[in-house]
Amino acid sequence: MSVIKVPEADIAGWTCATCGTELVLAPVELEYLDSLFNVELPRCPSCGFVYIPEGLALGKMHQVEQLLEDK
Amino acid sequence: MTPSTTEIPLWEHPVLRAAAGETLRPGGFAITDRAAALIGLVPGWRVLDVGSGLGVTVDRLRARFGVESWGVELSGSQIARGDARHVIQARGDVLPFADGTFDAVFCECVLSLFENPRQGLAEFHRVIRPQGVVVLADLYAEGRIESSGNSCGERAVSLATTRTQIEACGFSVRLVEDHTDQLKNLAAKLVFAGDHRAGGCGCGLGYYLMIAQKEGEPHGG
């Protein structure tokens, strides 16, 4: 499955609060209902923590949820 | 003048390739492989993929099922971007093949874009041998009899309309399956990838697989 690049996923200036390591863009599997999406998101290379920007969570991810729920 | 991104049809836009992969359609090879298994595709069959895009389905059918597959594609840019070894540039409703050439015709996510789908189905019927099969997969819009507009979603018609058209052309429908989940999945990927048209791709529309058989006695039978 190809990795979808999301314009809102910007890593500039973000570090992991636990590790202090700079986040990197990495493929992350998002699962919702029966759908699986391979999306490139900011992730801590040390602990694997994934950061989802607020704009993405309230924008596209919300839109995707509504689409899959048929609302 | 350079066309804006909104003027480029979705099937020509890089965002579709990013979201759907090289098949450029909902379900990717999953629906193709399922249809191939359902119709009992066997090595040596002559198969035509109408609207073959980048030619990946033609290659898939050759590699996985050992058939002699060919594609026709109207868009020269799609042919240039893909594997053109077994693809001919032609309209899907004016096929450059003799009557009864093919054992099966595949047409996935393309028929709804035809100016006259019934004319296209009649042409499929002409190039398929008696008792050969047509595999259709496409968007549907329940309650819509006539298509309008230019996008896949706007041009989708109801399943009943397509069924009536295909039966009027001399096919018997053998199977209809709903794969709307695959359409929604692609629409969601398009949303992630940033295509503004994706919302319309998932609302009020469905996606079907239909397999129909040409009536008549087989050759030599």
mmCIF file with all atom_site columns, C-alpha atoms in Angstrom, chain B residues 57 63 107 113 149:
data_model
loop_
_atom_site.group_PDB
_atom_site.id
_atom_site.type_symbol
_atom_site.label_atom_id
_atom_site.label_alt_id
_atom_site.label_comp_id
_atom_site.label_asym_id
_atom_site.label_entity_id
_atom_site.label_seq_id
_atom_site.pdbx_PDB_ins_code
_atom_site.Cartn_x
_atom_site.Cartn_y
_atom_site.Cartn_z
_atom_site.occupancy
_atom_site.B_iso_or_equiv
_atom_site.pdbx_formal_charge
_atom_site.auth_seq_id
_atom_site.auth_comp_id
_atom_site.auth_asym_id
_atom_site.auth_atom_id
_atom_site.pdbx_PDB_model_num
ATOM 1 C CA . THR B 1 57  ? -4.323  -4.331  -15.369 1.00 0.00 ? 57  THR B CA 1
ATOM 2 C CA . ALA B 1 63  ? 1.264   -12.225 -15.253 1.00 0.00 ? 63  ALA B CA 1
ATOM 3 C CA . CYS B 1 107 ? -14.096 -2.198  -18.140 1.00 0.00 ? 107 CYS B CA 1
ATOM 4 C CA . LEU B 1 113 ? -17.280 8.390   -18.557 1.00 0.00 ? 113 LEU B CA 1
ATOM 5 C CA . GLY B 1 149 ? -21.377 16.769  -15.949 1.00 0.00 ? 149 GLY B CA 1
#
